[in-house]
CSV table of C-alpha atoms and ligand atoms in Angstrom, one decimal:
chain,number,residue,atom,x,y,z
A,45,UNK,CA,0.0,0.0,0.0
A,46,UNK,CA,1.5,3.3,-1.2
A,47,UNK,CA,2.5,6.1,1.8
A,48,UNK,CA,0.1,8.3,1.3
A,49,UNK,CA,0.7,10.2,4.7
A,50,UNK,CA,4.4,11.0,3.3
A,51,UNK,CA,2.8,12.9,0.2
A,52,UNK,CA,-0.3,14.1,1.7
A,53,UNK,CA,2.5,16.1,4.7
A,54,UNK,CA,4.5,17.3,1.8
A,55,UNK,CA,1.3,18.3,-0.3
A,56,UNK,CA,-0.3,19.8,2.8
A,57,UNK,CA,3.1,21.9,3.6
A,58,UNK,CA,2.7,23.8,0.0
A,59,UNK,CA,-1.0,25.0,1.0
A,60,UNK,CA,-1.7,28.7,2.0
A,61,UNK,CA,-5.2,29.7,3.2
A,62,UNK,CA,-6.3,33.8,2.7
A,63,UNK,CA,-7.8,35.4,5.1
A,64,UNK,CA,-10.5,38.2,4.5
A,65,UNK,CA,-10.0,41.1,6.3
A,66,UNK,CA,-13.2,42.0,6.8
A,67,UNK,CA,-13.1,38.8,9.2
A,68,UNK,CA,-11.5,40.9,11.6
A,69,UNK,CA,-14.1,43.8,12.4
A,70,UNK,CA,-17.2,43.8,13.9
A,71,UNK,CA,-19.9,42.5,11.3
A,72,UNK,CA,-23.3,40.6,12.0
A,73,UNK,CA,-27.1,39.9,10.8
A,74,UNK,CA,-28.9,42.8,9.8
A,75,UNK,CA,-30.5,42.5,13.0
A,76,UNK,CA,-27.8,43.0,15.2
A,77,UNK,CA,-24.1,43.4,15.3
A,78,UNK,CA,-22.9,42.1,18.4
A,79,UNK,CA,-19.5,44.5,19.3
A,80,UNK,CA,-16.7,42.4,20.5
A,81,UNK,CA,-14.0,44.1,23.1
A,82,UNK,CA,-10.6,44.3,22.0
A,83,UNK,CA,-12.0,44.3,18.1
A,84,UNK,CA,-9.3,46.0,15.2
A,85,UNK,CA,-10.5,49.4,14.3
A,86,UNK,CA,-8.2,50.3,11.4
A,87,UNK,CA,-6.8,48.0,8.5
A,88,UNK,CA,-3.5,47.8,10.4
A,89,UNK,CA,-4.6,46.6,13.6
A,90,UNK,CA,-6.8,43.5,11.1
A,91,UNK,CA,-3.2,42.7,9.7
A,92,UNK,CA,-1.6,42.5,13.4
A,93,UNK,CA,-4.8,40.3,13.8
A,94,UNK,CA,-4.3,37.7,10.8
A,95,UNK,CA,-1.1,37.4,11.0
A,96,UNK,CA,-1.8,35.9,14.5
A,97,UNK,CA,-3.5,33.3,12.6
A,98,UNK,CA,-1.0,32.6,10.6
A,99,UNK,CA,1.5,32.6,13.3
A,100,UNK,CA,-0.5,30.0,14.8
A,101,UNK,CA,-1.4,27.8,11.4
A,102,UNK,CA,1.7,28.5,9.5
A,103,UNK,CA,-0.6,28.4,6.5
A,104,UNK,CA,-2.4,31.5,6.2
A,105,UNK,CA,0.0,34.3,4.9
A,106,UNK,CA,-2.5,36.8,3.2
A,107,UNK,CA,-4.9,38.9,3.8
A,108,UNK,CA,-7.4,40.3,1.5
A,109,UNK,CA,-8.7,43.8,1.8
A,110,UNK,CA,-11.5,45.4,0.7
A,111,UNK,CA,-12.1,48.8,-0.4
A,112,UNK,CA,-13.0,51.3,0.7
A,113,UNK,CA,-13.5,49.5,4.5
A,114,UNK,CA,-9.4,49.2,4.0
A,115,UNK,CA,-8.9,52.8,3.1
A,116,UNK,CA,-5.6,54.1,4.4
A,117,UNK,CA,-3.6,57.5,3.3
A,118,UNK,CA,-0.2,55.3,2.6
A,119,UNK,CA,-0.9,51.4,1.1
A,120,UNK,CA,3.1,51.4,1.0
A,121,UNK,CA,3.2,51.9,4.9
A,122,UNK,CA,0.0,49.1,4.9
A,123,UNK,CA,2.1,46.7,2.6
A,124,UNK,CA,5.2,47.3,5.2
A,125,UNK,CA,3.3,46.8,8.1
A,126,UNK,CA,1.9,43.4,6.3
A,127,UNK,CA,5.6,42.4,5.9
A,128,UNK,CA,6.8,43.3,9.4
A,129,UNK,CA,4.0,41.1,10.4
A,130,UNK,CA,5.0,38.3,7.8
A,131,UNK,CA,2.0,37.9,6.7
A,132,UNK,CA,1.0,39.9,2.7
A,133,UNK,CA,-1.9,41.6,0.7
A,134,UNK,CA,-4.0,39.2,-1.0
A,135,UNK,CA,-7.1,39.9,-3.1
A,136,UNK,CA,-8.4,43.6,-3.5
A,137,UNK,CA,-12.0,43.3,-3.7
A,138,UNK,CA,-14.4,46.1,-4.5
A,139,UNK,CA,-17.2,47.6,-3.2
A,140,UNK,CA,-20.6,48.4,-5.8
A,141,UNK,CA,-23.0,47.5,-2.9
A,142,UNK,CA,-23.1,51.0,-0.6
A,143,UNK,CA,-23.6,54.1,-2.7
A,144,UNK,CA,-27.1,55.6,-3.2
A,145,UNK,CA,-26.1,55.9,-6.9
A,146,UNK,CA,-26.1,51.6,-7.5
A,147,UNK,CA,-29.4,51.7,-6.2
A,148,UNK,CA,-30.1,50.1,-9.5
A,149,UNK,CA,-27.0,49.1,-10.5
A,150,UNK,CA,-23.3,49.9,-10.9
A,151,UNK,CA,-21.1,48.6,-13.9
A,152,UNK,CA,-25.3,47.5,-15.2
A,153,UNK,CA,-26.7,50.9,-14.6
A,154,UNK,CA,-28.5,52.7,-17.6
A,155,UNK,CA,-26.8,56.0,-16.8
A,156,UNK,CA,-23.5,55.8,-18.5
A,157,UNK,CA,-22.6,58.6,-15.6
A,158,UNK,CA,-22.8,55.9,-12.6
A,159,UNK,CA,-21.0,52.9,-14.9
A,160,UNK,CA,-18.3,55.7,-15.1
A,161,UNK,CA,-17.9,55.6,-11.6
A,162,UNK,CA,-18.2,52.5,-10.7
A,163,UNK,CA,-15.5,51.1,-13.7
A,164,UNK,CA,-13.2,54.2,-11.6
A,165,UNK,CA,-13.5,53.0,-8.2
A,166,UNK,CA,-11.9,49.5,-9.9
A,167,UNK,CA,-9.1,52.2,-11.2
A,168,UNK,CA,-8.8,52.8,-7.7
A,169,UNK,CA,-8.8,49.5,-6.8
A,170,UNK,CA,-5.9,48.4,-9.3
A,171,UNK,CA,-3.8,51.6,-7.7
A,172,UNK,CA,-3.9,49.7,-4.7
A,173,UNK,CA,-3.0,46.1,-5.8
A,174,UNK,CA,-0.1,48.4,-7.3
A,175,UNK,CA,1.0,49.8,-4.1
A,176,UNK,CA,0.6,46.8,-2.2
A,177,UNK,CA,1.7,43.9,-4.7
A,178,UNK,CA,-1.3,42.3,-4.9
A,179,UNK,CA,-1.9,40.4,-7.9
A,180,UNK,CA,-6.3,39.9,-8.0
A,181,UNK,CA,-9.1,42.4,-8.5
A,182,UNK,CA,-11.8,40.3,-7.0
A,183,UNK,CA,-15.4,41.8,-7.7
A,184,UNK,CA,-18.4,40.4,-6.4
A,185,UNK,CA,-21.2,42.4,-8.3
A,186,UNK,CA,-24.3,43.2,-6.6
A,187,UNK,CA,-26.6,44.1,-9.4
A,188,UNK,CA,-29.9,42.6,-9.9
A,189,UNK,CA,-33.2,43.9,-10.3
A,190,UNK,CA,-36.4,42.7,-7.9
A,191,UNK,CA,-39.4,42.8,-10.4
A,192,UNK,CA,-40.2,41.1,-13.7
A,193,UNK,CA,-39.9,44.1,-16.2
A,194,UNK,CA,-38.3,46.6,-14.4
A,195,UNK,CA,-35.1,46.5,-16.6
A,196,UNK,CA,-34.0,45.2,-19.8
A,197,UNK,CA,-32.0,42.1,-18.6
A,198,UNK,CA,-29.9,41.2,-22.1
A,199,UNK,CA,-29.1,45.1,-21.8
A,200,UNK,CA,-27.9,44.7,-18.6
A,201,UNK,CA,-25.7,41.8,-19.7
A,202,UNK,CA,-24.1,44.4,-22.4
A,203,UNK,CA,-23.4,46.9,-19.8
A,204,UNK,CA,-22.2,44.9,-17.7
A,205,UNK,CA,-20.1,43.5,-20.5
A,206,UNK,CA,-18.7,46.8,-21.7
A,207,UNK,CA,-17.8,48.1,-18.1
A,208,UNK,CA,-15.9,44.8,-17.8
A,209,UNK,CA,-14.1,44.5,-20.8
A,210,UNK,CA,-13.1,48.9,-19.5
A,211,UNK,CA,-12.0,47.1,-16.2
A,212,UNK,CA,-10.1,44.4,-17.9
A,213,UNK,CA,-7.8,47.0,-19.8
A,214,UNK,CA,-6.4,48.9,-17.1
A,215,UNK,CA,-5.0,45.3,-16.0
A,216,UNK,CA,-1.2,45.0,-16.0
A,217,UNK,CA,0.0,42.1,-16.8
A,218,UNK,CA,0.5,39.2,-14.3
A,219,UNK,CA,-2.6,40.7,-12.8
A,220,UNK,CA,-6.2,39.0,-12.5
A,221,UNK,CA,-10.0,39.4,-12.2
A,222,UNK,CA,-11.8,37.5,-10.0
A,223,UNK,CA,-15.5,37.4,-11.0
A,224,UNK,CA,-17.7,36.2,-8.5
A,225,UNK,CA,-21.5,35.3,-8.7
A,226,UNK,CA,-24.5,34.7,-6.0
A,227,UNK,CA,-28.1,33.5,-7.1
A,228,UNK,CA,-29.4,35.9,-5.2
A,229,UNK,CA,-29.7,39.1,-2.6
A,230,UNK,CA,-29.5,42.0,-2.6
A,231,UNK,CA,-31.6,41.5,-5.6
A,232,UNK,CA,-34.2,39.0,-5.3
A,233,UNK,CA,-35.6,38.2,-9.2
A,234,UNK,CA,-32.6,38.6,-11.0
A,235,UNK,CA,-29.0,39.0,-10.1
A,236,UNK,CA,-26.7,40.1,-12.9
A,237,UNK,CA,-24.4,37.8,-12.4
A,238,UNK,CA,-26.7,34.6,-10.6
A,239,UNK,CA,-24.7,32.1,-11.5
A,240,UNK,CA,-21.5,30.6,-12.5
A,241,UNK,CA,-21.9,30.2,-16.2
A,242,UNK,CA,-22.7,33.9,-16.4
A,243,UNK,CA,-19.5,34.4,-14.2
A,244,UNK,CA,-17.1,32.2,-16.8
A,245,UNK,CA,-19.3,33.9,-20.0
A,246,UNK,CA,-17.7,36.9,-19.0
A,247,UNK,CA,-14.3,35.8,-18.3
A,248,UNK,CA,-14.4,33.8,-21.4
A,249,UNK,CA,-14.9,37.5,-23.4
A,250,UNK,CA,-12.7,39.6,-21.2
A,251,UNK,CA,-9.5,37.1,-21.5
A,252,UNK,CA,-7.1,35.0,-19.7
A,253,UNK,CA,-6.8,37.0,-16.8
A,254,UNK,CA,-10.3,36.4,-15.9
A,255,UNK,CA,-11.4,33.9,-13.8
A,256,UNK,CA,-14.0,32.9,-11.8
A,257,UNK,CA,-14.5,32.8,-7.7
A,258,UNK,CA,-16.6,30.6,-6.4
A,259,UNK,CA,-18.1,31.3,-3.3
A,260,UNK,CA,-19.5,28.5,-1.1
A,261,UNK,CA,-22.2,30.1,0.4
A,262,UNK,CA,-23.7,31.6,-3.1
A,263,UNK,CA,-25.8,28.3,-4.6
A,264,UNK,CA,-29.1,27.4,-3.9
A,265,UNK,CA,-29.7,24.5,-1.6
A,266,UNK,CA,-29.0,21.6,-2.7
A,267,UNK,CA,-26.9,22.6,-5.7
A,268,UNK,CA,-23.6,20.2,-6.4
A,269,UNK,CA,-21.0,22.7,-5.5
A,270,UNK,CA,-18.1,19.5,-6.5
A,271,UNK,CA,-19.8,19.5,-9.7
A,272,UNK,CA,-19.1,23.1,-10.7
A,273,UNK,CA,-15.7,23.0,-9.3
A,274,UNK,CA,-14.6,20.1,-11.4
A,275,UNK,CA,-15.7,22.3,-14.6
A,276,UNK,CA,-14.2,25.5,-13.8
A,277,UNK,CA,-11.1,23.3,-13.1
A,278,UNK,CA,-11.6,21.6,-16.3
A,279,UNK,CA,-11.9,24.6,-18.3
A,280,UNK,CA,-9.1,26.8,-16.7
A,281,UNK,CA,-11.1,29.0,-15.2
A,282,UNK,CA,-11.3,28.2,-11.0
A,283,UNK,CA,-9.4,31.1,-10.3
A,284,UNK,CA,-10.3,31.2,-6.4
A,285,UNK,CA,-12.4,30.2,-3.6
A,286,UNK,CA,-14.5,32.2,-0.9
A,287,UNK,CA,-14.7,29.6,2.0
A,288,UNK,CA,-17.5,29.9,4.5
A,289,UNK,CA,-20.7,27.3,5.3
A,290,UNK,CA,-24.4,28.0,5.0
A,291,UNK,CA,-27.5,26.8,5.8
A,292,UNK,CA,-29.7,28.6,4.2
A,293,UNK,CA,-29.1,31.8,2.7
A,294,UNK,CA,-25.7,33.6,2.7
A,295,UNK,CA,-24.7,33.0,5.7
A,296,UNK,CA,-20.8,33.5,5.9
A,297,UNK,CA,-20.1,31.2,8.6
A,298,UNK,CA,-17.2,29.0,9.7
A,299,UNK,CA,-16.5,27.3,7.1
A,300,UNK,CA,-17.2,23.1,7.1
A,301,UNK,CA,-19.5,24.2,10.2
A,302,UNK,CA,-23.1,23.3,8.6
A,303,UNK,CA,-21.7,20.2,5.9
A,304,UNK,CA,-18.0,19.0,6.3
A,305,UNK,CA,-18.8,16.3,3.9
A,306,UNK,CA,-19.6,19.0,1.1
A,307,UNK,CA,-16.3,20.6,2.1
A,308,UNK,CA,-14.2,17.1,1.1
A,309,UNK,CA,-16.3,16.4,-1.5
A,310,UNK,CA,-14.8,20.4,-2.8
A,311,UNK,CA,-11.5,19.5,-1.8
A,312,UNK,CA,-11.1,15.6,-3.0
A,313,UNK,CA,-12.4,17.7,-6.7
A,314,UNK,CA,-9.3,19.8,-6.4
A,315,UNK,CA,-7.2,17.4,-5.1
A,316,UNK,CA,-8.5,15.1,-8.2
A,317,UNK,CA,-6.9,17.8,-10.4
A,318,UNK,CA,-4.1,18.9,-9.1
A,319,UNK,CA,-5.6,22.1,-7.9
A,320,UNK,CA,-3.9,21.7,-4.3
A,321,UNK,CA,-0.8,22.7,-5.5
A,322,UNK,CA,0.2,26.5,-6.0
A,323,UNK,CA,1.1,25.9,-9.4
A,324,UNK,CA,-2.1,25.1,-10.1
A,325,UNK,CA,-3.4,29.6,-9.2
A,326,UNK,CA,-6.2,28.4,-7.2
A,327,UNK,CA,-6.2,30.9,-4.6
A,328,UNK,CA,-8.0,29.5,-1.3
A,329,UNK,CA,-9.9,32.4,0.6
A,330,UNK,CA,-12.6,32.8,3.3
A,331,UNK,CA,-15.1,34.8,3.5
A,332,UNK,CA,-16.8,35.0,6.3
A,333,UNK,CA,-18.4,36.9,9.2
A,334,UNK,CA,-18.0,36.4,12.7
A,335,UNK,CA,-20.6,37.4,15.0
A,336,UNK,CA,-21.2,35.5,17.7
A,337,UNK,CA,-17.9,33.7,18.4
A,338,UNK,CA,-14.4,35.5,18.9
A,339,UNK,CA,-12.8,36.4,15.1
A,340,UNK,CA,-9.0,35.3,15.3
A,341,UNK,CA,-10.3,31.7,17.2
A,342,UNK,CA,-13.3,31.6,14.7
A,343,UNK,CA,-10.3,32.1,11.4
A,344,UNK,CA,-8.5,29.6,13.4
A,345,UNK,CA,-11.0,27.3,13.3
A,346,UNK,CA,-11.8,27.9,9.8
A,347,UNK,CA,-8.6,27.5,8.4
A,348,UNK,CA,-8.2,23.8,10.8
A,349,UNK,CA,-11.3,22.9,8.6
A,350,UNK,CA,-10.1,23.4,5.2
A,351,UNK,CA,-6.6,21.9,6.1
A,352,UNK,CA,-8.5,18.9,7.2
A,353,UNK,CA,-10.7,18.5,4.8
A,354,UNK,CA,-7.7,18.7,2.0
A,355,UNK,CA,-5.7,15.7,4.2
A,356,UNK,CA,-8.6,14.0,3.8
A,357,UNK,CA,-8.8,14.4,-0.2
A,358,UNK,CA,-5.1,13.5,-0.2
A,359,UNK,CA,-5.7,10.3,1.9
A,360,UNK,CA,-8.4,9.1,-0.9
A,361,UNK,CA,-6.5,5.7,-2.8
A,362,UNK,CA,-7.0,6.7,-6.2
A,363,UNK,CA,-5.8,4.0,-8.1
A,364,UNK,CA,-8.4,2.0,-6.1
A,365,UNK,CA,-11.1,5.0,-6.6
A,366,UNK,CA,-10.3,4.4,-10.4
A,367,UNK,CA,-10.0,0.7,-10.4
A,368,UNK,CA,-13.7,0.6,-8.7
A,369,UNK,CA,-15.1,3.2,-11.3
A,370,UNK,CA,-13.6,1.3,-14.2
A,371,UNK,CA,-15.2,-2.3,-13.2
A,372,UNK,CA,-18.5,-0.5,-12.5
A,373,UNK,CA,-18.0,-1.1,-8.9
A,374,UNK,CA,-20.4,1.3,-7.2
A,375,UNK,CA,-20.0,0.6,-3.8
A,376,UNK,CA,-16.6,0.1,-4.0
A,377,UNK,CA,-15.7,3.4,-5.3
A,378,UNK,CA,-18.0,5.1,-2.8
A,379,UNK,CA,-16.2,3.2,0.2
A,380,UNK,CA,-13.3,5.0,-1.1
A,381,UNK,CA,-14.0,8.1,-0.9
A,382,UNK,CA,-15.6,7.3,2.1
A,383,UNK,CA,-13.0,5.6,3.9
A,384,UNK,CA,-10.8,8.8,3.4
A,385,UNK,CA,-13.4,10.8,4.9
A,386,UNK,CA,-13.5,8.9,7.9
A,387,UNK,CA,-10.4,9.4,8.7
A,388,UNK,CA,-9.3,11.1,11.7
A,389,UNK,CA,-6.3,13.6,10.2
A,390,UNK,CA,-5.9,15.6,13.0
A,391,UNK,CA,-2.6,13.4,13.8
A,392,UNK,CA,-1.1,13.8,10.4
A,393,UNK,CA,-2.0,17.7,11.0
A,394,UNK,CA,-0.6,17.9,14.5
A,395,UNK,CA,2.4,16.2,13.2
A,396,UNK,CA,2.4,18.7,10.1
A,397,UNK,CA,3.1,21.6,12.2
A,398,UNK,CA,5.2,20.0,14.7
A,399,UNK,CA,7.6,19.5,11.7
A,400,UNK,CA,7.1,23.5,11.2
A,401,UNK,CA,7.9,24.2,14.3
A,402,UNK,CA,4.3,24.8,15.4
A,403,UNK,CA,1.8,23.9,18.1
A,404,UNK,CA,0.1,20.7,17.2
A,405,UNK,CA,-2.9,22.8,18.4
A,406,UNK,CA,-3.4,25.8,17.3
A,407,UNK,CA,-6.5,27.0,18.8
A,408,UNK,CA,-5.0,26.3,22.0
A,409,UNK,CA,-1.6,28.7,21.0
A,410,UNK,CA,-3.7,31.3,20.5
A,411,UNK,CA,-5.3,31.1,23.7
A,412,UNK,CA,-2.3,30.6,25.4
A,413,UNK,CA,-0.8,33.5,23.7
A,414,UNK,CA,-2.1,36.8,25.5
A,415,UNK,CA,-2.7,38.4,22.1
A,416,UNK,CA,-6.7,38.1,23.1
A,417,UNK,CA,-6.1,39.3,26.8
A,418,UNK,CA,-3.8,42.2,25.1
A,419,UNK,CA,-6.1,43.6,22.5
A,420,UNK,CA,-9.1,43.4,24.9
A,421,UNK,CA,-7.5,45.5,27.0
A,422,UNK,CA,-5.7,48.0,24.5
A,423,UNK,CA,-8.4,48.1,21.8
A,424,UNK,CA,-11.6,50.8,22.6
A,425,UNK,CA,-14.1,51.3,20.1
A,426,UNK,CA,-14.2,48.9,17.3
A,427,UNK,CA,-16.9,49.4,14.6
A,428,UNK,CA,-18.8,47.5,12.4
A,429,UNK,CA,-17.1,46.4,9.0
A,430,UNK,CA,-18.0,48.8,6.4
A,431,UNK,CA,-18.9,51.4,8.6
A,432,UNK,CA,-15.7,53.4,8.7
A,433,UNK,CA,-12.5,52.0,9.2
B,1139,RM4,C1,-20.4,39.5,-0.7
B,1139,RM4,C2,-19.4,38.7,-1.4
B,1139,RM4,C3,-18.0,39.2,-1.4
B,1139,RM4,C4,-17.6,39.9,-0.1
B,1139,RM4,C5,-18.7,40.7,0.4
B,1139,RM4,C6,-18.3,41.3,1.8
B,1139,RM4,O1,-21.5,38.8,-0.4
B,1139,RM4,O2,-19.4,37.4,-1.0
B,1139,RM4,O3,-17.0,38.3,-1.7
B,1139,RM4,O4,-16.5,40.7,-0.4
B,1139,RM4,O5,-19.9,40.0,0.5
B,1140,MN,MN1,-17.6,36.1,-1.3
């Protein structure tokens, strides 16, 4: 039997996790944002918080920002900070959802006036990966429409289009857009961009350095998220991941929380290709909120989960997988797959880090640290993300 712990360790030692900035500040329902003490109230003090994660994980060494809740005077002095910290910029993502103009749309809108401003702010936005070395433009667009007949839809589609393709050509090279798409909210009959296929249609027109982000929590129920993974993969296109777990809208929380077993059957897909492996460009993100539980634990947590659920994907035997497919063996191939979901990784893991020079538990590092103890008691007057700094 081959050693598949030797090359899941070494395959597991090549993976970085990102970590969303936005993680860091106080965010919620929009029923309630509980505050949390000792919260970061400026991009720098979210940095000093990720990169305790990372110290921690030894696998999470960016942070995406998004703009403008990461506005600062000097992203050069932001980018140093990130390096004193050893941690980096990832992912600039943009912001079309909190302007009175976009109330019906912002790269879609009829007025050419308010596409204009929205295909600047992604100007802005490329300044920034500029000044900070990031590499990704990562726009989620909120457009949509809530009634049958209040816009044109296929015009919307050539707006949207024509503002992209304006995006797309301020690019440098070596840079990338990240199109992201979600079936819903805050639209609620159609979204401009509901779905992947409209995602990849547009990345398709725009050129090769446009690809799609897939965002767990941004299917309807029940939709095979594996499935659409294995295509994007297939055609070139998987250019990223927003990690998080639902249960029943968009509901950004820890991510393998509501299905691990979804969260495998992602990861075995990537493994399945390759797609693990840096080479492959598949950039691994979360994106979520935490409200009720602390945020640098709750990251912690979430970045355990996806680092578990890849050892698991690398434990699958897939000569075995294949051989069972090949004879028609149903059950046999599905005892695979699930006999490398049953299995308990958090050894391999523990013994992972220890060969980094880690705690075998992370989770318990942090809380051993002080750095919880310290902020609480430093940190007054954290504010909700996106409201201010
Ligand atoms: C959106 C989308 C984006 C994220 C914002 C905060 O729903 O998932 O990726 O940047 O939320
Ligand atoms: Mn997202």
């Amino acid at each position: 039997m081959p050693d598949f712990r030797a090359a899941a360790l070494e395959a597991l030692a090549t993976q970085t996790i990102e970590l969303p900035s936005w993680a860091f500040g106080n965010s919620g329902t929009r029923f309630k944002v509980f505050g949390q003490p000792g919260v970061a109230r400026d991009p720098f003090e979210k940095l000093e918080d990720a990169a305790q994660v990372h110290a921690h994980t030894g696998v999470a060494p960016r942070v995406s920002l998004h703009i403008p809740w990461d506005l600062v005077d000097d992203y050069g002095d932001l980018a140093a900070s990130a390096r004193d910290l050893g941690v980096s910029i990832g992912a600039i993502n943009s912001n079309l959802f909190q302007d009175d103009e976009y109330k019906l749309g912002s790269l879609t809108h009829a007025d050419p006036a308010v596409r204009r401003r929205a295909i600047d702010h992604h100007a802005q936005c490329i300044e920034v990966m500029r000044r900070t070395g990031s590499t990704d433009l990562k726009i989620w667009l909120p457009d949509g429409t809530n009634y049958p007949g209040q816009d044109d839809l296929r015009e919307r589609q050539e707006r949207l289009a024509d503002s992209l393709r304006q995006i797309y050509a301020m690019l440098d090279p070596g840079h990338r857009i990240l199109l992201e798409y979600k079936f819903f909210e805050p639209y609620f009959y159609a979204m401009d961009i509901p779905d992947w296929g409209t995602s990849l249609v547009h990345c398709l027109e725009l050129g090769d350095q446009a690809t799609v982000v897939l965002d767990t929590g941004h299917h309807a129920p029940g939709t095979n998220i594996e499935f659409i993974v294995m295509q994007l993969l297939r055609l070139g296109r998987l250019g990223a991941f927003d990690f998080n777990s639902r249960n029943y809208a968009d509901d950004d929380l820890i991510v393998g929380s509501a299905d691990p077993f979804q969260l495998f059957r992602i990861m075995d897909e990537i493994v399945a290709q390759g797609a693990h492996l840096p080479a492959s460009g598949v950039t691994f993100m979360l994106d979520q909120c935490h409200n009720l539980e602390k945020k640098i634990p709750g990251q912690i947590r979430s970045v355990m989960n996806v680092q578990e659920a890849t050892a698991k994907a690398l434990l699958v035997d897939r000569e075995a997988l294949r051989a069972a497919q090949r004879a028609g063996e149903v059950l046999d191939a599905h005892s695979v797959l699930m006999d490398a979901f049953s299995t308990d990784v958090r050894p391999l893991l523990a013994e992972l880090r220890e060969q980094q020079g880690l705690d075998a538990d992370p989770y318990a590092a942090y809380a051993r640290s002080g750095h919880q103890q310290r902020i609480e008691r430093e940190r007054v007057g954290g504010r909700q993300a996106g409201w201010g700094a």
